């Protein structure tokens, strides 16, 4: 029995069987590469689900974690800590938002944003509480974010859902206009839908939504949990579309591997007051020190500009594979968030063959694989990953 098989057997025995995992037990990572328990090396184009934006074991993040772990990890938010304040300042000074609250995950960040919208509606919109979100959106697995998510297969086992959410087709401003009522408090959207299959809206979609929100006095909440922190080629996705949100949520790439989430709001929209919200671990010294170090590096080294260069390079490779293999129906992407769609539901098989060929990918839909590599990926690594994917596609 291989080392990996033994660990997989242990998972089957002890772990809640909620996740369909790949049969790969990862024990080490460095940059864009990871190694399994039997010593096999892979190029990692999953990156912890769009989390490891600087790759694995980046020295800046490793150093920040080690130093902070040896200094001060957790204090409770009853007290001030310096890394939390430095990260808050960095994010606010580099975004259009004015205030930030730190939590521990994407779902929690969105929960905070949704609570903010409810309070804002109560105080300033005559009790409006509904939030319009998009079909195929993904906002998390807690009860409120599940209700916000526009994919019924995640919801069916957990009805009745929290009321107050209206779903409309994505990339359809008219549908938002039609769905708006006196009860509408906010519109919540992803700048590019990630879990929904990498759905890229028309260039003017968010601007037109922004204009409608302004006209109606609605909050525009952008869920940048997957698109933020350089993923689309700007520090924040909204910068790619020439709009400013009233509220923005972050997680994933913000932590460079450590668990952290955040919601940010414009001063005039931060309706939450003392006692309205809190978190034991949220924004603790360890996670914020890692997030601060990683974000400072991302900004200082203009990683978003590198992402823009690598976007063209990656998409050119994927288009070439589309020309080579008839089963590839479409290729799309923005920044380093890309998808390859097939003409049938073979994404699972492609991922299995890709594992064997030494490249880790994500089957985001039954017929679609998603690419979300570390933002530091190089042209050589893209060449190599594309070669391994080609090998995998030949097996079909
Ligand atoms: C856009 C978006 N929002 C929210 C979430 C939920 O984040 P988490 O899994 O950290 O709760 C995700 C996770 O994939 C996401 O992609």
Coordinates of C-alpha atoms and ligand atoms in Angstrom, one line a residue:
X1 CA 0.0 0.0 0.0
X2 CA 1.4 3.4 -0.9
X3 CA 1.7 6.1 1.7
X4 CA -1.1 8.0 0.0
X5 CA -3.5 5.1 0.0
X6 CA -2.9 4.6 3.8
X7 CA -3.8 8.3 4.5
X8 CA -6.8 8.1 2.2
X9 CA -8.1 5.0 4.0
X10 CA -7.8 7.0 7.3
X11 CA -9.8 9.9 5.8
X12 CA -12.6 7.4 4.9
X13 CA -12.6 6.1 8.4
X14 CA -12.6 9.4 10.4
X15 CA -13.5 12.4 8.4
X16 CA -17.0 13.7 7.6
X17 CA -17.7 12.6 4.1
X18 CA -18.8 16.0 2.8
X19 CA -16.1 16.7 0.2
X20 CA -15.3 14.7 -3.0
X21 CA -11.6 14.7 -2.9
X22 CA -9.0 13.9 -5.5
X23 CA -6.9 10.9 -4.4
X24 CA -3.9 13.1 -3.8
X25 CA -2.3 13.5 -0.3
X26 CA -0.3 16.7 -0.3
X27 CA 2.6 17.0 2.1
X28 CA 4.7 19.9 0.8
X29 CA 4.6 23.0 -1.4
X30 CA 7.0 25.4 -2.9
X31 CA 6.0 28.2 -5.3
X32 CA 3.7 26.7 -7.9
X33 CA 4.7 23.1 -7.1
X34 CA 3.4 20.6 -4.5
X35 CA 4.5 17.1 -3.6
X36 CA 2.4 14.1 -2.5
X37 CA 3.0 11.6 0.3
X38 CA 4.8 9.3 -2.2
X39 CA 7.1 12.0 -3.5
X40 CA 5.3 12.7 -6.8
X41 CA 5.5 16.4 -7.9
X42 CA 2.6 18.4 -9.4
X43 CA 2.1 21.9 -10.8
X44 CA -0.6 23.3 -8.7
X45 CA -3.2 25.2 -10.7
X46 CA -5.8 25.0 -7.9
X47 CA -3.7 27.0 -5.4
X48 CA -5.9 26.1 -2.4
X49 CA -9.0 27.3 -4.4
X50 CA -7.6 30.6 -5.4
X51 CA -5.9 31.2 -2.1
X52 CA -2.1 30.9 -2.5
X53 CA -1.7 34.0 -4.5
X54 CA 2.1 34.1 -3.9
X55 CA 2.4 30.3 -4.2
X56 CA 3.3 27.9 -1.5
X57 CA 5.8 28.7 1.3
X58 CA 6.6 32.2 0.0
X59 CA 9.4 33.4 2.2
X60 CA 7.7 36.7 3.0
X61 CA 4.6 35.0 4.3
X62 CA 6.6 32.1 6.0
X63 CA 8.7 34.7 7.8
X64 CA 5.7 36.8 8.9
X65 CA 3.9 33.7 10.3
X66 CA 6.9 32.3 12.1
X67 CA 7.8 35.7 13.6
X68 CA 4.3 36.5 14.7
X69 CA 3.7 33.0 16.0
X70 CA 6.7 33.5 18.3
X71 CA 5.5 36.9 19.4
X72 CA 1.7 37.1 19.8
X73 CA -1.0 35.0 18.2
X74 CA -4.4 35.7 19.7
X75 CA -5.7 38.4 22.1
X76 CA -9.4 38.8 21.5
X77 CA -10.7 42.0 19.9
X78 CA -11.2 43.5 23.4
X79 CA -7.7 44.8 22.8
X80 CA -5.8 46.5 19.9
X81 CA -3.1 44.6 18.0
X82 CA -0.6 46.2 15.6
X83 CA -0.7 43.7 12.6
X84 CA -4.5 44.1 12.5
X85 CA -4.3 47.9 12.3
X86 CA -1.4 47.8 9.7
X87 CA -3.5 45.5 7.5
X88 CA -6.6 47.7 7.9
X89 CA -4.6 50.8 6.9
X90 CA -3.0 49.0 3.9
X91 CA -6.3 47.8 2.5
X92 CA -8.1 51.1 3.0
X93 CA -5.3 53.1 1.5
X94 CA -5.3 50.9 -1.6
X95 CA -9.0 50.6 -2.1
X96 CA -12.0 53.0 -2.5
X97 CA -13.4 51.8 0.9
X98 CA -13.1 53.5 4.2
X99 CA -13.6 50.9 7.0
X100 CA -12.8 47.2 7.3
X101 CA -13.9 44.4 9.6
X102 CA -11.9 41.1 9.7
X103 CA -13.4 37.6 10.0
X104 CA -12.1 34.1 9.3
X105 CA -13.5 33.0 5.9
X106 CA -15.4 34.1 2.8
X107 CA -18.8 33.1 4.1
X108 CA -18.2 35.1 7.3
X109 CA -17.2 38.1 5.3
X110 CA -20.4 37.9 3.3
X111 CA -22.5 37.3 6.5
X112 CA -21.1 40.6 7.8
X113 CA -21.8 42.4 4.6
X114 CA -25.4 41.0 4.6
X115 CA -25.9 42.1 8.2
X116 CA -24.6 45.5 7.3
X117 CA -27.1 45.7 4.4
X118 CA -30.0 44.7 6.7
X119 CA -29.1 47.4 9.2
X120 CA -28.6 50.0 6.5
X121 CA -32.0 49.1 5.1
X122 CA -33.6 49.3 8.5
X123 CA -32.1 52.7 9.3
X124 CA -32.0 54.4 5.9
X125 CA -34.3 52.7 3.4
X126 CA -37.6 52.4 5.4
X127 CA -36.9 48.9 6.5
X128 CA -35.9 47.5 3.1
X129 CA -34.1 44.1 3.6
X130 CA -34.0 42.2 0.3
X131 CA -30.8 41.6 -1.5
X132 CA -30.7 40.8 -5.2
X133 CA -28.1 38.3 -6.2
X134 CA -27.3 36.4 -9.4
X135 CA -28.1 33.0 -10.7
X136 CA -24.9 30.8 -10.7
X137 CA -23.4 33.0 -8.0
X138 CA -21.6 31.5 -5.0
X139 CA -21.4 33.4 -1.7
X140 CA -20.8 30.6 0.8
X141 CA -22.2 27.8 2.9
X142 CA -23.6 29.4 6.0
X143 CA -27.4 29.8 6.1
X144 CA -27.5 33.4 4.9
X145 CA -24.8 33.0 2.3
X146 CA -26.4 29.8 1.1
X147 CA -29.6 31.7 0.6
X148 CA -27.7 34.4 -1.3
X149 CA -26.1 31.8 -3.5
X150 CA -27.9 31.4 -6.8
X151 CA -27.4 27.6 -7.2
X152 CA -30.3 25.5 -6.0
X153 CA -28.2 22.2 -5.7
X154 CA -26.3 23.7 -2.8
X155 CA -29.6 24.7 -1.1
X156 CA -32.0 21.9 -1.5
X157 CA -31.1 19.9 1.6
X158 CA -31.3 22.9 3.8
X159 CA -34.7 24.5 3.2
X160 CA -36.4 26.6 4.5
X161 CA -33.8 29.1 3.5
X162 CA -33.4 32.5 5.1
X163 CA -35.8 34.9 3.4
X164 CA -34.8 38.1 1.8
X165 CA -32.9 37.0 -1.4
X166 CA -34.0 37.4 -5.0
X167 CA -32.0 35.8 -7.8
X168 CA -31.8 37.2 -11.3
X169 CA -29.8 36.1 -14.3
X170 CA -26.1 37.3 -14.2
X171 CA -25.0 39.9 -16.7
X172 CA -28.6 41.2 -17.1
X173 CA -29.1 44.7 -15.8
X174 CA -32.7 44.8 -16.9
X175 CA -33.4 41.8 -14.7
X176 CA -32.1 43.7 -11.7
X177 CA -34.2 46.7 -12.6
X178 CA -37.3 44.5 -12.9
X179 CA -36.6 42.7 -9.6
X180 CA -36.2 45.9 -7.6
X181 CA -39.0 46.7 -5.2
X182 CA -39.5 49.0 -2.1
X183 CA -38.1 46.0 -0.1
X184 CA -34.7 46.0 -2.0
X185 CA -31.8 47.1 0.1
X186 CA -28.8 45.9 -1.9
X187 CA -27.5 44.2 -5.0
X188 CA -24.7 41.7 -4.4
X189 CA -22.5 40.4 -7.3
X190 CA -19.2 38.8 -8.1
X191 CA -17.2 40.9 -10.6
X192 CA -16.5 37.6 -12.4
X193 CA -18.4 34.5 -11.2
X194 CA -15.8 31.9 -10.1
X195 CA -17.6 28.8 -8.8
X196 CA -20.4 29.4 -11.3
X197 CA -17.9 28.4 -14.1
X198 CA -15.7 31.5 -14.6
X199 CA -18.5 33.7 -16.1
X200 CA -17.2 37.0 -17.3
X201 CA -19.8 39.8 -17.7
X202 CA -20.0 42.5 -20.4
X203 CA -17.5 45.3 -19.8
X204 CA -20.3 47.8 -18.9
X205 CA -22.4 45.5 -16.8
X206 CA -21.2 46.6 -13.4
X207 CA -21.2 50.3 -14.4
X208 CA -24.9 50.0 -15.4
X209 CA -25.7 48.2 -12.2
X210 CA -23.8 50.9 -10.3
X211 CA -25.9 53.6 -12.0
X212 CA -29.2 51.8 -11.1
X213 CA -28.1 51.4 -7.5
X214 CA -27.3 55.1 -7.3
X215 CA -30.6 56.0 -8.8
X216 CA -32.6 53.8 -6.4
X217 CA -30.4 54.3 -3.3
X218 CA -29.4 50.6 -3.2
X219 CA -26.1 49.4 -1.8
X220 CA -23.8 47.7 -4.3
X221 CA -22.0 44.8 -2.6
X222 CA -19.2 43.2 -4.6
X223 CA -18.1 39.8 -3.5
X224 CA -14.4 39.9 -4.3
X225 CA -13.6 36.8 -2.3
X226 CA -12.3 35.1 -5.4
X227 CA -11.6 38.1 -7.7
X228 CA -9.8 40.3 -5.2
X229 CA -6.1 40.5 -4.3
X230 CA -4.8 40.6 -7.8
X231 CA -6.6 37.6 -9.3
X232 CA -8.1 39.6 -12.3
X233 CA -5.0 41.7 -13.0
X234 CA -5.8 44.6 -10.7
X235 CA -5.6 44.6 -6.9
X236 CA -9.4 44.5 -6.8
X237 CA -11.7 43.3 -9.5
X238 CA -13.8 46.4 -9.4
X239 CA -10.8 48.4 -10.7
X240 CA -11.0 46.4 -14.0
X241 CA -14.6 47.5 -14.5
X242 CA -14.4 51.2 -13.6
X243 CA -16.9 51.1 -10.7
X244 CA -16.7 51.6 -7.0
X245 CA -18.7 49.3 -4.7
X246 CA -20.3 50.5 -1.4
X247 CA -19.3 47.3 0.3
X248 CA -16.7 44.7 -0.7
X249 CA -15.9 41.3 0.7
X250 CA -12.5 39.6 0.6
X251 CA -11.1 36.3 1.8
X252 CA -9.1 33.5 -0.1
X253 CA -6.2 35.4 -1.6
X254 CA -6.1 37.9 1.3
X255 CA -4.5 35.4 3.6
X256 CA -1.8 33.8 1.3
X257 CA -2.8 30.5 2.9
X258 CA -3.9 31.5 6.4
X259 CA -7.7 31.7 7.0
X260 CA -8.9 35.3 7.0
X261 CA -11.9 37.2 5.5
X262 CA -12.9 40.8 5.5
X263 CA -15.8 43.1 4.6
X264 CA -15.0 46.7 3.8
X265 CA -17.5 49.6 3.4
X266 CA -17.6 53.3 2.5
X267 CA -17.9 55.5 5.5
X268 CA -21.5 56.5 4.8
X269 CA -22.5 52.9 4.4
X270 CA -20.9 51.4 7.5
X271 CA -24.2 51.1 9.4
X272 CA -22.8 48.6 12.0
X273 CA -22.2 50.1 15.4
X274 CA -20.6 48.8 18.7
X275 CA -22.3 45.5 19.7
X276 CA -23.7 44.7 16.2
X277 CA -21.0 42.3 15.1
X278 CA -17.9 40.6 16.4
X279 CA -15.6 37.6 16.1
X280 CA -13.3 35.7 18.6
X281 CA -10.6 34.9 16.1
X282 CA -11.4 37.5 13.4
X283 CA -8.4 39.7 12.5
X284 CA -6.1 38.0 15.1
X285 CA -2.4 39.0 15.2
X286 CA -1.2 35.8 13.4
X287 CA -3.6 35.9 10.3
X288 CA -3.3 39.7 9.9
X289 CA 0.5 39.6 10.1
X290 CA 0.5 37.0 7.3
X291 CA -2.0 39.0 5.2
X292 CA -0.2 42.3 5.8
X293 CA 3.2 40.8 4.7
X294 CA 1.7 39.1 1.6
X295 CA -0.3 42.1 0.5
X296 CA 2.6 44.5 1.0
X297 CA 4.7 42.2 -1.2
X298 CA 1.9 41.9 -3.8
X299 CA 1.6 45.7 -4.1
X300 CA 5.4 46.5 -3.9
X301 CA 6.1 43.9 -6.7
X302 CA 3.1 44.9 -8.8
X303 CA 2.0 41.2 -9.0
X304 CA -1.3 42.4 -10.7
X305 CA 0.7 43.6 -13.7
X306 CA 2.4 40.2 -13.9
X307 CA -1.1 38.6 -13.8
X308 CA -2.1 40.7 -16.9
X309 CA 1.0 39.4 -18.8
X310 CA 0.4 35.8 -17.7
X311 CA -3.4 36.0 -18.6
X312 CA -2.5 36.4 -22.3
X313 CA 0.1 33.7 -22.1
X314 CA -2.2 31.1 -20.4
X315 CA -5.2 31.8 -22.6
X316 CA -3.0 31.5 -25.8
X317 CA -2.0 28.0 -24.6
X318 CA -5.5 27.0 -23.7
X319 CA -6.8 28.2 -27.1
X320 CA -4.1 26.2 -28.8
X321 CA -5.4 23.1 -26.9
X322 CA -8.9 24.0 -28.0
X323 CA -7.6 23.9 -31.6
X324 CA -6.0 20.6 -31.0
X325 CA -8.8 18.7 -29.2
X326 CA -12.3 18.6 -30.6
X327 CA -13.8 18.0 -27.1
X328 CA -12.8 21.5 -26.0
X329 CA -15.8 23.6 -26.7
X330 CA -14.7 27.0 -25.2
X331 CA -11.9 28.7 -23.3
X332 CA -12.4 31.9 -21.3
X333 CA -10.6 33.8 -18.6
X334 CA -9.7 37.1 -17.0
X335 CA -6.4 37.6 -15.2
X336 CA -5.4 34.2 -13.8
X337 CA -9.0 32.9 -13.4
X338 CA -9.7 30.8 -16.5
X339 CA -11.9 27.9 -17.6
X340 CA -11.9 25.3 -20.3
X341 CA -15.4 24.0 -21.2
X342 CA -15.9 20.6 -22.9
X343 CA -18.7 19.4 -25.1
X344 CA -19.8 16.8 -22.5
X345 CA -19.5 16.1 -18.8
X346 CA -15.9 14.9 -18.8
X347 CA -14.3 17.4 -16.5
X348 CA -13.9 14.8 -13.7
X349 CA -12.0 12.5 -16.1
X350 CA -9.8 15.3 -17.3
X351 CA -8.9 16.2 -13.7
X352 CA -8.0 12.5 -13.0
X353 CA -5.8 12.2 -16.1
X354 CA -4.3 15.6 -15.2
X355 CA -3.4 14.4 -11.7
X356 CA -1.6 11.4 -13.3
X357 CA 0.2 13.8 -15.7
X358 CA 1.3 16.0 -12.8
X359 CA -0.9 19.0 -13.0
X360 CA -3.7 19.8 -10.4
X361 CA -6.9 21.3 -11.7
X362 CA -10.4 21.9 -10.5
X363 CA -13.6 20.5 -12.1
X364 CA -15.8 23.6 -11.4
X365 CA -18.7 22.2 -13.4
X366 CA -19.3 18.7 -14.8
X367 CA -18.2 20.0 -18.2
X368 CA -15.7 22.7 -17.1
X369 CA -12.3 22.8 -15.5
X370 CA -11.0 25.9 -13.8
X371 CA -7.5 27.3 -13.6
X372 CA -6.6 29.5 -10.7
X373 CA -2.8 29.2 -10.2
X374 CA -0.6 31.2 -7.9
X375 CA -0.3 34.7 -9.3
X376 CA 3.4 34.3 -9.4
X377 CA 3.3 31.5 -12.0
X378 CA 6.0 32.0 -14.7
X379 CA 5.9 31.4 -18.5
X380 CA 8.0 28.3 -18.0
X381 CA 5.6 26.9 -15.5
X382 CA 2.6 27.7 -17.8
X383 CA 4.4 25.9 -20.7
X384 CA 5.0 22.9 -18.5
X385 CA 1.4 22.9 -17.1
X386 CA 0.0 23.2 -20.7
X387 CA 2.2 20.3 -21.8
X388 CA 1.0 18.1 -18.9
X389 CA -2.7 19.0 -19.7
X390 CA -2.1 18.1 -23.3
X391 CA -0.9 14.7 -22.2
X392 CA -4.0 14.3 -20.0
X393 CA -6.3 15.3 -22.9
X394 CA -4.7 12.7 -25.1
X395 CA -5.9 10.0 -22.7
X396 CA -9.6 10.8 -23.3
Ligands
LIG1 C1 -17.1 34.4 -4.6 C2 -17.1 33.6 -3.3 N1 -17.7 34.0 -2.3 C3 -17.7 33.3 -1.1 C4 -17.0 32.1 -1.0 C5 -17.0 31.4 0.3 O1 -15.8 31.5 0.9 P1 -15.3 30.4 2.1 O2 -15.3 29.1 1.5 O3 -14.0 30.9 2.5 O4 -16.4 30.5 3.1 C6 -16.4 31.6 -2.1 C7 -15.6 30.3 -2.0 O5 -15.4 29.7 -3.0 C8 -16.4 32.4 -3.3 O6 -15.7 32.0 -4.4

